[in-house]
mmCIF file of C-alpha atoms in Angstrom:
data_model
loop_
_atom_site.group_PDB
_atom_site.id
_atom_site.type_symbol
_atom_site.label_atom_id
_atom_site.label_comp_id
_atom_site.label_asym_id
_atom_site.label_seq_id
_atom_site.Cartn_x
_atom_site.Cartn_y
_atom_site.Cartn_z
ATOM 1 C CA UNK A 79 18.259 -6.411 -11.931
ATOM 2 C CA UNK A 80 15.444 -6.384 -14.553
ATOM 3 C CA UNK A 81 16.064 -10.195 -15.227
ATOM 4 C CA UNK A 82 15.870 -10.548 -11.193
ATOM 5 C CA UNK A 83 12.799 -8.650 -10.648
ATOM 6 C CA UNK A 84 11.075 -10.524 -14.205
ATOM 7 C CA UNK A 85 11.942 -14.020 -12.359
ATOM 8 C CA UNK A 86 10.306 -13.075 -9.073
ATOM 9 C CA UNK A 87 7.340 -11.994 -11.379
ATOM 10 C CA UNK A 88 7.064 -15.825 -13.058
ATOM 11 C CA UNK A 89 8.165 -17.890 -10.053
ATOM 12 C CA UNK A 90 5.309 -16.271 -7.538
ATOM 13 C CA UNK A 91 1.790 -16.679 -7.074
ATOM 14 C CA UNK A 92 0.039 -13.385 -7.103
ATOM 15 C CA UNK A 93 -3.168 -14.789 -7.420
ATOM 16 C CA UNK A 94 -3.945 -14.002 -3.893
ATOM 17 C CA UNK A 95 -3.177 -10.682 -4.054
ATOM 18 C CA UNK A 96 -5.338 -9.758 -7.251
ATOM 19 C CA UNK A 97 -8.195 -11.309 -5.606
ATOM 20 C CA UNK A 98 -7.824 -9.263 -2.471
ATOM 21 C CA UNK A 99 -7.397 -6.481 -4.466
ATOM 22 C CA UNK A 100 -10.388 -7.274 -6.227
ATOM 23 C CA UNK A 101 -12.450 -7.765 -3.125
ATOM 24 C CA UNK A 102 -10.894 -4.219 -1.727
ATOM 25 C CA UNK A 103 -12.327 -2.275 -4.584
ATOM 26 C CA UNK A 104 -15.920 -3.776 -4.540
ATOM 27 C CA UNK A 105 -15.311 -3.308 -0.863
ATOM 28 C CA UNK A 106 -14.149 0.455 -1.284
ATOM 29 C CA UNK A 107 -16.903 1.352 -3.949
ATOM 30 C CA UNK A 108 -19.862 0.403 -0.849
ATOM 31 C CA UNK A 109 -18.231 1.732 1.603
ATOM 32 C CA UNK A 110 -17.497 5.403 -0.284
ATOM 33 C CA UNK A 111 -21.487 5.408 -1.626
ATOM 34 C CA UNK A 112 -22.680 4.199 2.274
ATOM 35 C CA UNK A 113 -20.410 7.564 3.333
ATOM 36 C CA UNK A 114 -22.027 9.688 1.080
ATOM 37 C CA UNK A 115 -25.505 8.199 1.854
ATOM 38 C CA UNK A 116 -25.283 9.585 5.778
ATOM 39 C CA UNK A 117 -26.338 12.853 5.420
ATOM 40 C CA UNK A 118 -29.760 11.375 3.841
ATOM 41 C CA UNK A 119 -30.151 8.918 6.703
ATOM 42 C CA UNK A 120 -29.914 11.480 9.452
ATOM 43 C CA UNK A 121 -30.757 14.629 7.921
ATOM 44 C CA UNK A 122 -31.278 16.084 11.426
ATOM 45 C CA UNK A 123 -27.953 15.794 12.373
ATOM 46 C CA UNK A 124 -25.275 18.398 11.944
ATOM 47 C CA UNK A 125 -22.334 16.352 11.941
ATOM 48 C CA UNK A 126 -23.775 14.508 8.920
ATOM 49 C CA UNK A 127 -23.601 17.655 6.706
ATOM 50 C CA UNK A 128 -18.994 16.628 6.575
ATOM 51 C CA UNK A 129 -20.327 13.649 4.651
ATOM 52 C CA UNK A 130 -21.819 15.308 2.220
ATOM 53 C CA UNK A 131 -18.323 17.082 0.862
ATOM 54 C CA UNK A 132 -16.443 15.510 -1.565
ATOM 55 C CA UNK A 133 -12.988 15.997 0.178
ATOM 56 C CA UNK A 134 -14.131 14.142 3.070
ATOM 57 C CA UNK A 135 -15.360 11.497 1.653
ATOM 58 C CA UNK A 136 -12.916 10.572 -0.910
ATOM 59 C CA UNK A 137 -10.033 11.274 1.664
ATOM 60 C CA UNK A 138 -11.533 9.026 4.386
ATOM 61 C CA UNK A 139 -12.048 6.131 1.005
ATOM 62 C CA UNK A 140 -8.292 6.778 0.663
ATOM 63 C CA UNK A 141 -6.960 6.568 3.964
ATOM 64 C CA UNK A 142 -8.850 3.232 4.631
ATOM 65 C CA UNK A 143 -7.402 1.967 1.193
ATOM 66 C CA UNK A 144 -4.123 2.911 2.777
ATOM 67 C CA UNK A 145 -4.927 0.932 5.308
ATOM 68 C CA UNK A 146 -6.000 -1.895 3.585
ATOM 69 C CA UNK A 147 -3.369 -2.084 1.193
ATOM 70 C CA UNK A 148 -0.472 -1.579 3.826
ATOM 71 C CA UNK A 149 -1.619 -4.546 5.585
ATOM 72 C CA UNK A 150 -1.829 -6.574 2.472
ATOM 73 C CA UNK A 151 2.320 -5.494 0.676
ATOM 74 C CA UNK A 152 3.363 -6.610 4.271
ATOM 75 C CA UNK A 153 1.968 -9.585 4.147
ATOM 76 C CA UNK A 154 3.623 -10.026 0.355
ATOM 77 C CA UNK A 155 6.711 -9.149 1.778
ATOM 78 C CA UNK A 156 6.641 -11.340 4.878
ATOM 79 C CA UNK A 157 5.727 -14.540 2.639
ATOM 80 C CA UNK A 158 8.341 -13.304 -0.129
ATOM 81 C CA UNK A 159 11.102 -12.672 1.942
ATOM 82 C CA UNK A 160 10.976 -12.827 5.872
ATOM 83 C CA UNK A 161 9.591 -16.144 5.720
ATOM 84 C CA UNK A 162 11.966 -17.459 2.664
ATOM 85 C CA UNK A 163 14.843 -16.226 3.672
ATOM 86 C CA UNK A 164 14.371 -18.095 6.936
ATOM 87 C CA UNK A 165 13.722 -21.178 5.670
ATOM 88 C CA UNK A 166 15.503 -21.263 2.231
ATOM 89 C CA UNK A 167 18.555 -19.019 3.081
ATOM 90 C CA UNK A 168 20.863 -21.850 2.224
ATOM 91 C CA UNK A 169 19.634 -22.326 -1.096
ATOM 92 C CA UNK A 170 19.491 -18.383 -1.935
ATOM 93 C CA UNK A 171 22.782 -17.937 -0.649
ATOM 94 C CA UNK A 172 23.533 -20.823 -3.414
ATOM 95 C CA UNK A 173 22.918 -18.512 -6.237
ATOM 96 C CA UNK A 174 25.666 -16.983 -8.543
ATOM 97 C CA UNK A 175 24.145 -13.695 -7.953
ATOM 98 C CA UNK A 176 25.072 -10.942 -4.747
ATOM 99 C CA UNK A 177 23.398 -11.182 -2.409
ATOM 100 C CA UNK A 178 22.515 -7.697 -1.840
ATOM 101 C CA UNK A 179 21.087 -7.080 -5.013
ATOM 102 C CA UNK A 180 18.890 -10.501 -4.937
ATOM 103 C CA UNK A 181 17.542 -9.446 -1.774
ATOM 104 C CA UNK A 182 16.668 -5.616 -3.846
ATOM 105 C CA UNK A 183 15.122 -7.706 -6.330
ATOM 106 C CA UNK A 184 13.120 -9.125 -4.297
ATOM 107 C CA UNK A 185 11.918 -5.813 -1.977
ATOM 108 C CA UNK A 186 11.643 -3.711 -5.586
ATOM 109 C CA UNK A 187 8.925 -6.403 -7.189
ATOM 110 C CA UNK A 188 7.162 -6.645 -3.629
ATOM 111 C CA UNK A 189 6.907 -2.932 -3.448
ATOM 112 C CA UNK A 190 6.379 -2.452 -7.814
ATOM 113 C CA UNK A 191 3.793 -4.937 -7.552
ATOM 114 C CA UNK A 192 1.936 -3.163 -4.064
ATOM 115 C CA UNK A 193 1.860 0.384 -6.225
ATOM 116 C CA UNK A 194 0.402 -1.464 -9.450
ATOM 117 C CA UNK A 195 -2.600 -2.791 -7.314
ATOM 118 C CA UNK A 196 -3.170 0.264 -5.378
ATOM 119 C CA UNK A 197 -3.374 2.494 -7.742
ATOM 120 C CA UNK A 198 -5.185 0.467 -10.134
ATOM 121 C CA UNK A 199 -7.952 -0.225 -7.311
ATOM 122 C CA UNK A 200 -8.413 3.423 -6.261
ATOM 123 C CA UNK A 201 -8.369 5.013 -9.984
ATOM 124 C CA UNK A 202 -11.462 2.221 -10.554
ATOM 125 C CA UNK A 203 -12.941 2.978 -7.162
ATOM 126 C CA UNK A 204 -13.125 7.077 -7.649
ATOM 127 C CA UNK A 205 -13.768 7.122 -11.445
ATOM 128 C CA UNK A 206 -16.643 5.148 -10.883
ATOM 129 C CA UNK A 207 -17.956 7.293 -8.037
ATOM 130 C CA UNK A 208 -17.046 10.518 -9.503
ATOM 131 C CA UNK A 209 -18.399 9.537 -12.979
ATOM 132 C CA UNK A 210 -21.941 8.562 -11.436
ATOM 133 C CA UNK A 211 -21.632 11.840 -9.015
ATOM 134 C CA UNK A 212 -21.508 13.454 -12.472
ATOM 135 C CA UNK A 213 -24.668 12.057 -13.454
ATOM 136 C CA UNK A 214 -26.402 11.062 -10.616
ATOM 137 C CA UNK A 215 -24.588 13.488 -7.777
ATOM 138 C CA UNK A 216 -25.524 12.474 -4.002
ATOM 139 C CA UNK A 217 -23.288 15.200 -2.297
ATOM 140 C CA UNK A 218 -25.591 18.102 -1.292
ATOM 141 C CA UNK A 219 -22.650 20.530 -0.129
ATOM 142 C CA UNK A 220 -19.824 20.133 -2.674
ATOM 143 C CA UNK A 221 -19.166 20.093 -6.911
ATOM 144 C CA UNK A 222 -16.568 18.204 -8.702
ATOM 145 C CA UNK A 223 -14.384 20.386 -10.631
ATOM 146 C CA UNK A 224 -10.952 19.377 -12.551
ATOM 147 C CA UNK A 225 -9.718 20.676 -9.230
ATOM 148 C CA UNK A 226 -11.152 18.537 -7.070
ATOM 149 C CA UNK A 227 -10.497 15.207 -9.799
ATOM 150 C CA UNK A 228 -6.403 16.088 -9.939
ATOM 151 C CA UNK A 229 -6.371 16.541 -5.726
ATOM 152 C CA UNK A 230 -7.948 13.382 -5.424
ATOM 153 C CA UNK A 231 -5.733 11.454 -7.410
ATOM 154 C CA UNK A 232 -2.522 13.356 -6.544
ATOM 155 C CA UNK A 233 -3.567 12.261 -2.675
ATOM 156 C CA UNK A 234 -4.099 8.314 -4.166
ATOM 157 C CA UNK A 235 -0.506 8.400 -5.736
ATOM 158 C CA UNK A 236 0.984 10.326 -2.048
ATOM 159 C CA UNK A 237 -0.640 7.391 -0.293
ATOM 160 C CA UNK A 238 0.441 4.648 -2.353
ATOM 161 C CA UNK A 239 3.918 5.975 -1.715
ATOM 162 C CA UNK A 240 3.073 5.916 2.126
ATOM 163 C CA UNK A 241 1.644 2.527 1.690
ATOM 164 C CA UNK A 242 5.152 1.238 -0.383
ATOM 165 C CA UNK A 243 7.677 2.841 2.439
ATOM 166 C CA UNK A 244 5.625 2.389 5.625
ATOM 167 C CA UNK A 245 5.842 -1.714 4.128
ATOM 168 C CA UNK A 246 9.781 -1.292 3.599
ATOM 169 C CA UNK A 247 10.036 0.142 6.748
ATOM 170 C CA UNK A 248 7.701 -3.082 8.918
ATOM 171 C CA UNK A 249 9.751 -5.333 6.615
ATOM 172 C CA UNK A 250 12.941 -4.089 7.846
ATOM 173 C CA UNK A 251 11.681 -5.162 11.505
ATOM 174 C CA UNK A 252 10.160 -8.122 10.677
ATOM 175 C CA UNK A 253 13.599 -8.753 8.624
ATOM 176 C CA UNK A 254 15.365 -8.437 12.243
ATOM 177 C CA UNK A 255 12.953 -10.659 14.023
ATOM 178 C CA UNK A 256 12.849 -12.973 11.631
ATOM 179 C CA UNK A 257 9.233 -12.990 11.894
ATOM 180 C CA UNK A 258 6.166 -12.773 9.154
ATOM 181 C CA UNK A 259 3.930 -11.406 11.641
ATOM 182 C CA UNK A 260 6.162 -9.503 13.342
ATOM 183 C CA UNK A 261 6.043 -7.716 9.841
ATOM 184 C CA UNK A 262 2.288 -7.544 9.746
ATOM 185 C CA UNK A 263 2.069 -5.957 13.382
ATOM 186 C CA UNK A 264 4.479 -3.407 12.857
ATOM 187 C CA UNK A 265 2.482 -2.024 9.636
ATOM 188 C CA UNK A 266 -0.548 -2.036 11.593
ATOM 189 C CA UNK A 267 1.218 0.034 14.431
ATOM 190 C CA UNK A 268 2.766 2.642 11.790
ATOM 191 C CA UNK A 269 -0.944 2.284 10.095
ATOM 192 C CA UNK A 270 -2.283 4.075 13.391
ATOM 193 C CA UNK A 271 -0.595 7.147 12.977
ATOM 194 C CA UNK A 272 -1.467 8.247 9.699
ATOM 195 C CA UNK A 273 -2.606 11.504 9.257
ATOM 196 C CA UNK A 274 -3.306 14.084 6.253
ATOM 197 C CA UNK A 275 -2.085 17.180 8.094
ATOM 198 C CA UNK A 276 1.168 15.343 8.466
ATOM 199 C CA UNK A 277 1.305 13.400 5.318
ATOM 200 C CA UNK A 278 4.515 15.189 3.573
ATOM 201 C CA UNK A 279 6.473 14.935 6.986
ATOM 202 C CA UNK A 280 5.247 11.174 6.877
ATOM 203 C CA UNK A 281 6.387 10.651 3.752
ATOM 204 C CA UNK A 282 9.259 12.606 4.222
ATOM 205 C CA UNK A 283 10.436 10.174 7.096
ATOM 206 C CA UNK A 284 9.345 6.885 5.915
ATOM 207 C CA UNK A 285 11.566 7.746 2.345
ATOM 208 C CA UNK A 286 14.351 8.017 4.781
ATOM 209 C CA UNK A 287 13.808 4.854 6.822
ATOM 210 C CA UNK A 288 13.354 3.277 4.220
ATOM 211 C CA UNK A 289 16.134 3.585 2.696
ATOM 212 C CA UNK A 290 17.664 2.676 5.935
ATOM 213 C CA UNK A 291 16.577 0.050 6.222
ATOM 214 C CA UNK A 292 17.181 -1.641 2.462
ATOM 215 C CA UNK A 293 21.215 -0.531 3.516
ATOM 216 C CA UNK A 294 20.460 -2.666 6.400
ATOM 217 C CA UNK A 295 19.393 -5.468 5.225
ATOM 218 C CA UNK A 296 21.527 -5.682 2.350
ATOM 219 C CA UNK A 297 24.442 -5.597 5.232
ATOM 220 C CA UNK A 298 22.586 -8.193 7.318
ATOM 221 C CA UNK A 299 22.208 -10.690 4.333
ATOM 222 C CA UNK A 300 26.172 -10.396 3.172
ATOM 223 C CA UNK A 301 27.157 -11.360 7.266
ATOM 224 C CA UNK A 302 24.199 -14.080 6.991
ATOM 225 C CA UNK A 303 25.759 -17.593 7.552
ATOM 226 C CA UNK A 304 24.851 -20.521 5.844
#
């Protein structure tokens, strides 16, 4: 399996995906500081006074990175897999390897790869902003505390596990379909209902379907015909 998941690592391009990744965090660094910046552009306002907490805005930065980075291990996994496996079944299916476990091979690098990104993006996005909150702090109803640092990055690493298993879960449809952006619009639907109240049943359920639906596909690919 580790020689597997090492050749899907050399044979493709992941330049895309570090640029986007790139983008997201310069992306994610304004859009946390323009949050924080709305309780000093309408002062008069009392709904402004939620964006000055530091739970709030860190959790909304993380739910959009969710978001973002959802849409973006679908799309790997659609190009990867959905769309290879319908055009180059025949030479896959060529390999001396079973099938079930080059398919695995395939889903673990997609999904190793998706958890690498996202949590290197968000630990660059909130050290940054906590570190110059440290020195320069812009909240005017909250403190950072150790606390506050180890919830924030406990909630990155729950969400980057939504984000991997919510994409094994839109794979597994798009898988069916045979469809790359069939993939893509079921992540956005399962995107929608997202919520931090809910997060441990979420998690909870998409562990479960996801596992599902690897057993699946591993089934569908053995019955596949050349």
């Amino acid at each position: 399996m580790k020689k597997l998941i090492r050749l899907e690592l050399q044979k493709n391009n992941w330049k895309p995906y570090w640029i986007t990744t790139s983008i997201t965090t310069l992306v994610m660094l304004g859009f946390i500081y323009l949050i924080v910046l709305i309780p000093y552009l309408e002062p008069r306002d009392d709904d402004a006074v939620l964006f000055g907490t530091y739970n709030f805005v860190i959790g909304l930065s993380i739910d959009v990175m969710t978001g973002i980075f959802t849409i973006m291990s679908t799309t790997m996994l659609a190009k990867i897999i959905v769309e290879e496996y319908e055009k180059k079944a025949i030479v896959f299916f060529s390999y001396p390897i079973a099938r079930k476990k080059f398919l695995t091979a395939k889903i673990i690098t997609c999904l190793l790869y998706t958890c690498f990104l996202m949590i290197i993006s968000g630990t660059i996005v909130l050290s940054i902003f906590i570190g110059t909150e440290k020195m320069f702090p812009l909240c005017i109803s909250d403190v950072i505390s150790i606390q506050l640092i180890l919830r924030c990055f406990f909630r990155l690493v729950c969400y980057t596990m939504v984000t991997v298993f919510c994409s094994t879960v839109s794979l597994w449809i798009g898988f069916y379909r045979k469809s790359g952006i069939v993939t893509i619009v079921a992540a956005c639907i399962i995107v929608i209902f997202y919520s931090d109240m809910l997060l441990f049943v979420l998690l909870l359920v998409l562990i479960m379907l996801s596992f599902i639906a690897i057993k699946s596909m591993q089934d569908r690919v053995e019955k596949m015909e050349v």
